mmCIF file of C-alpha atoms in Angstrom:
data_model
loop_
_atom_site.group_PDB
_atom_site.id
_atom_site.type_symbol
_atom_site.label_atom_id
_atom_site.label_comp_id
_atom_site.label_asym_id
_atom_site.label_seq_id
_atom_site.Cartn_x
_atom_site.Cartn_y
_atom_site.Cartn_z
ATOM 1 C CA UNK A 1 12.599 17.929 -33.290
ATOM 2 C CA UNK A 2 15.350 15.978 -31.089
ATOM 3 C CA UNK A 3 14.179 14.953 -27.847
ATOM 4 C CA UNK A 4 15.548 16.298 -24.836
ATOM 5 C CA UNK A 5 15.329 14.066 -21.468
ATOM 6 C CA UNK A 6 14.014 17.138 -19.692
ATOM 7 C CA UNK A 7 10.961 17.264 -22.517
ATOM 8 C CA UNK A 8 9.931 13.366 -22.578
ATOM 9 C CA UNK A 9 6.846 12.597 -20.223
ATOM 10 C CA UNK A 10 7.447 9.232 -18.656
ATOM 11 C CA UNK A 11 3.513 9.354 -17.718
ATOM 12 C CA UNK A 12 0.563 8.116 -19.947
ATOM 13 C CA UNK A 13 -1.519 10.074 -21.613
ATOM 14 C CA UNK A 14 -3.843 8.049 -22.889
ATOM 15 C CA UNK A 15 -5.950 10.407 -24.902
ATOM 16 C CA UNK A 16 -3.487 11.468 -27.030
ATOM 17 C CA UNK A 17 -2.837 7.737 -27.989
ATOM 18 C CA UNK A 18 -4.872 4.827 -30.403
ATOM 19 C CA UNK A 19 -5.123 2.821 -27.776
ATOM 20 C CA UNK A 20 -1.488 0.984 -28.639
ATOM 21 C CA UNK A 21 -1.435 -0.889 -25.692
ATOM 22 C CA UNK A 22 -4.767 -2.578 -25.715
ATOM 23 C CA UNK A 23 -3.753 -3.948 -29.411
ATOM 24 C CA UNK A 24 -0.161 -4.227 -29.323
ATOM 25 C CA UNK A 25 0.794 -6.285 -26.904
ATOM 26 C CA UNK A 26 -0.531 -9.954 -26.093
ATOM 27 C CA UNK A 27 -1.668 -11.490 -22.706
ATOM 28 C CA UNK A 28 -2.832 -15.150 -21.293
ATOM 29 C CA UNK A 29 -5.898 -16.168 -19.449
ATOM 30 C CA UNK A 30 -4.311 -15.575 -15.653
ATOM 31 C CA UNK A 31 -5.474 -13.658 -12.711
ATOM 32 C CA UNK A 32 -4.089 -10.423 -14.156
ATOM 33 C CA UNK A 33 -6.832 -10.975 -17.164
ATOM 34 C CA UNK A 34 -9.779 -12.668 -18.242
ATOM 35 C CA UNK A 35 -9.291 -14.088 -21.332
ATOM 36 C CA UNK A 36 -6.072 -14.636 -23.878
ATOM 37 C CA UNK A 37 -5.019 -12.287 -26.735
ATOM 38 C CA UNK A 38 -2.801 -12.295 -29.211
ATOM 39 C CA UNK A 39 -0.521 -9.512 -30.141
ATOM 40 C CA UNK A 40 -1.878 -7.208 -32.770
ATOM 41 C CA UNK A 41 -5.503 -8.205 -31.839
ATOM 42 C CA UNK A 42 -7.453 -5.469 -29.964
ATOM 43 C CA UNK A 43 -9.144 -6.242 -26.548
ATOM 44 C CA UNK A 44 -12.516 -7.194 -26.773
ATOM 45 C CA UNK A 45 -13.215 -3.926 -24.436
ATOM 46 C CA UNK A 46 -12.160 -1.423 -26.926
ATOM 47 C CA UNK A 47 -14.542 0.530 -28.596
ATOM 48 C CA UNK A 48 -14.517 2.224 -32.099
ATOM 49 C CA UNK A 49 -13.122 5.351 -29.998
ATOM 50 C CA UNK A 50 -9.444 3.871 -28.774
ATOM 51 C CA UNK A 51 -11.360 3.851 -25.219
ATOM 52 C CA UNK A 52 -11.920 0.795 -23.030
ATOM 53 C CA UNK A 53 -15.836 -0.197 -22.258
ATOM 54 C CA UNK A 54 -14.691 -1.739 -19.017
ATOM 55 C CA UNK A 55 -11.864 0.792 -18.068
ATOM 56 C CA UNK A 56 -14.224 2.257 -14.389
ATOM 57 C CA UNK A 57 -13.966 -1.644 -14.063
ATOM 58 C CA UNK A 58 -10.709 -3.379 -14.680
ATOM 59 C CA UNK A 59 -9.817 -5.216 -11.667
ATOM 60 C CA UNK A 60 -14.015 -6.508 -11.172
ATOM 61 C CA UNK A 61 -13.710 -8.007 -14.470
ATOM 62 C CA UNK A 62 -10.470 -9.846 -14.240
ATOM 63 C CA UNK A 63 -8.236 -7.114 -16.005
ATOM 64 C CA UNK A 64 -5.640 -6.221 -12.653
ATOM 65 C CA UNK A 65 -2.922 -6.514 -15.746
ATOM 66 C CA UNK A 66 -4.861 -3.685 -17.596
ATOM 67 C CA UNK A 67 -4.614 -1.577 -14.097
ATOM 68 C CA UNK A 68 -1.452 -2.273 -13.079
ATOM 69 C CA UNK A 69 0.680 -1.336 -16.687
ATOM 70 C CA UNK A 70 2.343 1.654 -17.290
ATOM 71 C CA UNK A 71 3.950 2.795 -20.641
ATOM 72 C CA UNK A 72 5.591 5.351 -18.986
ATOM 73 C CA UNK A 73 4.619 7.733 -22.230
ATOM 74 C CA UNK A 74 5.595 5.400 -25.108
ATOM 75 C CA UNK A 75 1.995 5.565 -26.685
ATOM 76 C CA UNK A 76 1.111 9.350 -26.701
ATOM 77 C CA UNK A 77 4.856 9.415 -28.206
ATOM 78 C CA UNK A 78 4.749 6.817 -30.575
ATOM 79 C CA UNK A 79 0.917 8.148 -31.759
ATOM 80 C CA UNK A 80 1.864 12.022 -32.158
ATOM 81 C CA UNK A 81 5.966 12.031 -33.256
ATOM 82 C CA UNK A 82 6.272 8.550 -35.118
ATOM 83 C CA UNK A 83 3.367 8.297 -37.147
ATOM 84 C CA UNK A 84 1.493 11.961 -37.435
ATOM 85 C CA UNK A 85 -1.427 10.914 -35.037
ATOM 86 C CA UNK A 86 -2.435 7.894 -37.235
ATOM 87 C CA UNK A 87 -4.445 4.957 -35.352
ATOM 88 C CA UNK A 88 -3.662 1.796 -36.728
ATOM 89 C CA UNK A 89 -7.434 1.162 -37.012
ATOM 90 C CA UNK A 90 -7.501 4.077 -40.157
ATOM 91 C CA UNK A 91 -4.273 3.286 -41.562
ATOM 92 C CA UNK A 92 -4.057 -0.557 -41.198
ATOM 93 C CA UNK A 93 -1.276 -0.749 -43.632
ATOM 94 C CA UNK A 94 0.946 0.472 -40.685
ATOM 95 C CA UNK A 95 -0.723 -1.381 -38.193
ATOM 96 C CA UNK A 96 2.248 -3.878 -37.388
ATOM 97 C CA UNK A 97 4.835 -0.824 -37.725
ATOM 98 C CA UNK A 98 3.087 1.172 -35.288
ATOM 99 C CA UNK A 99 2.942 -2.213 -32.931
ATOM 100 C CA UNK A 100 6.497 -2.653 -33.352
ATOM 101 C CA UNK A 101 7.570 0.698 -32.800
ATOM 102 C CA UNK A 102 5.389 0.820 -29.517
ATOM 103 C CA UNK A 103 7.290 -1.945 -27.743
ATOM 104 C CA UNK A 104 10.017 -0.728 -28.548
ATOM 105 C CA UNK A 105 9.300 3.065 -27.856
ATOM 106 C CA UNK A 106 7.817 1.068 -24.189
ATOM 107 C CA UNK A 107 11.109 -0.449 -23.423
ATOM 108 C CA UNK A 108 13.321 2.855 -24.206
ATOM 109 C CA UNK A 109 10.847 4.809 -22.107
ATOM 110 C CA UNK A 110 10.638 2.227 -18.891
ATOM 111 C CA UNK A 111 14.402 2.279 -18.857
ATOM 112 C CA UNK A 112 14.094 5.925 -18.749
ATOM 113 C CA UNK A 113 12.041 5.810 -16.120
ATOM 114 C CA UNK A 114 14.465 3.752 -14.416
ATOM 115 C CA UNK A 115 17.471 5.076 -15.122
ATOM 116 C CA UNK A 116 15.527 8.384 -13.386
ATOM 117 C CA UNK A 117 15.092 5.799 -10.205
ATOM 118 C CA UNK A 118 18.623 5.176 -10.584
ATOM 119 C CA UNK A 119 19.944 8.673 -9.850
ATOM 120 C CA UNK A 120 18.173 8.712 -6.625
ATOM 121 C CA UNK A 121 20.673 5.489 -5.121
ATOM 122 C CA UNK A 122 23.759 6.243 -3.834
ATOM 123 C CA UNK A 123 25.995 4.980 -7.129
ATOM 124 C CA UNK A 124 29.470 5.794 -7.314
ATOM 125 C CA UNK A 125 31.011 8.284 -10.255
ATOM 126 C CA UNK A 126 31.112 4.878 -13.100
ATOM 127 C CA UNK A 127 27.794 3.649 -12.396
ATOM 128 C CA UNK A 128 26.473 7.848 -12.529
ATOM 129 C CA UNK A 129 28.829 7.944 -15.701
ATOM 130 C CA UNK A 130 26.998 4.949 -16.836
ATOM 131 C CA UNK A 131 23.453 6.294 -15.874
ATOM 132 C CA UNK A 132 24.605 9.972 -18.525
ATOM 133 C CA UNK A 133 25.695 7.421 -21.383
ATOM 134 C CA UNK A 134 22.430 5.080 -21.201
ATOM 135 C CA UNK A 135 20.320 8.393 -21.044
ATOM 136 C CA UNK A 136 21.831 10.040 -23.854
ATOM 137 C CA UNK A 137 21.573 6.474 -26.001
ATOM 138 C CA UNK A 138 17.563 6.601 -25.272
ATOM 139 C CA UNK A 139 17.355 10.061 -26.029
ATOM 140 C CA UNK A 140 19.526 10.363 -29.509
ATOM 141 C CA UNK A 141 19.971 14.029 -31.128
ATOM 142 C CA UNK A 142 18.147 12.754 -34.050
ATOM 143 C CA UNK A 143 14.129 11.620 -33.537
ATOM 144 C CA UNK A 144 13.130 8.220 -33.367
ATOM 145 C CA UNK A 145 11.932 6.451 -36.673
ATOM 146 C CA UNK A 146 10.641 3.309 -37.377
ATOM 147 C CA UNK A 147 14.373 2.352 -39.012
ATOM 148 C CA UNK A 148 16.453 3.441 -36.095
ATOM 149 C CA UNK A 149 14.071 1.941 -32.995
ATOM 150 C CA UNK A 150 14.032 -1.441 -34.553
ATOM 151 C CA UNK A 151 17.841 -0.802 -34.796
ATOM 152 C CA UNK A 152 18.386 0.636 -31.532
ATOM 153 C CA UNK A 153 16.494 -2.954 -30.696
ATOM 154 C CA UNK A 154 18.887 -5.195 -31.672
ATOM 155 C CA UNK A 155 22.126 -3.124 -31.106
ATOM 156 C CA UNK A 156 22.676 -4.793 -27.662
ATOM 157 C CA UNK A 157 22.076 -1.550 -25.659
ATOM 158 C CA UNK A 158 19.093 -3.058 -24.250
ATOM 159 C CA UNK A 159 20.960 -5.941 -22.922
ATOM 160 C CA UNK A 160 23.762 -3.286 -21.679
ATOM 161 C CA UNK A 161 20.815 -1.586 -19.869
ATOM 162 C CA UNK A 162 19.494 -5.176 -18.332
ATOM 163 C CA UNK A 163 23.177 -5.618 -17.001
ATOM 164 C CA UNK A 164 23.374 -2.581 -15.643
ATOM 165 C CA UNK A 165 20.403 -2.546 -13.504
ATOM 166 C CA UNK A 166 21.338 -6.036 -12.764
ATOM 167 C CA UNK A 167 24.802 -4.729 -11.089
ATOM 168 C CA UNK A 168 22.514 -2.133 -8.930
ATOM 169 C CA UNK A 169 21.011 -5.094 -7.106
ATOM 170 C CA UNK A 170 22.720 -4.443 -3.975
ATOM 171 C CA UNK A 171 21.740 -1.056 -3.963
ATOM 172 C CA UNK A 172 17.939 -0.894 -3.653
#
């Protein structure tokens, strides 16, 4: 099924994910958490269940990074339209697909998200031209794959996306 902007949830929903986030992505000893991790290795705090031990406790234990992140949707979508519900715990052979695929899905859904902010600046006809074009890039007729994410990745959009924001500086 295509998405539709109007049908994408830019809000976590964390129980209809594996838990992407908390394996995916990497983070360093800091005061946003409490110890270093490398991408593709789960957090310590996550059980056999996709659930963090320490979630009722984040910020007490040195995880403010862990509170403060959003994936504004990417995981729920990733888990149930990319790969059929699978965690990358029980299907390990597309562990590092599913990781890629998240950060990617991440970054199409945060610029979403802000492209959403956008509309709510005063922006002249080009840049609310420009806002339609991005929108309809991020939400392509055809669903996301593996393939066409890590190709959507590299096409420059993202960049075009960065630069764009980047020209609305004057405007927030």
């Amino acid at each position: 099924m295509p998405a539709n902007l109007h049908n994408i949830k830019l809000e976590p929903d964390c129980a209809n994910c594996a838990a992407y986030c908390c394996v995916a992505l990497a983070f360093d000893k800091s005061t946003m958490f409490a110890y270093d991790k490398q991408a593709a290795e789960p957090c310590k705090h996550l059980d056999a269940k996709h659930e963090c031990t320490i979630h009722d406790d984040l910020k007490t234990k040195g995880f403010r990074g862990c509170v403060r992140y959003n994936c504004f949707g990417a995981g729920q979508r990733v888990f149930n339209e990319l790969f059929d519900r699978r965690s990358w715990r029980d299907h390990p052979e597309q562990a590092q697909d599913i990781f890629d695929a998240y950060r990617v899905m991440h970054n199409v859904h945060e610029f979403l998200a802000m492209l959403q902010a956008a509309k709510k600046l005063t922006l002249d006809e080009a840049q609310l031209r420009q806002v339609s074009v991005f929108e309809a890039e991020l939400t392509p007729a055809a669903p996301w794959s593996v393939a066409t994410l890590t190709a959507f990745q590299t096409s420059g959009t993202f960049e075009e996306i960065r630069n764009f924001f980047k020209s609305l500086g004057d405007k927030v």
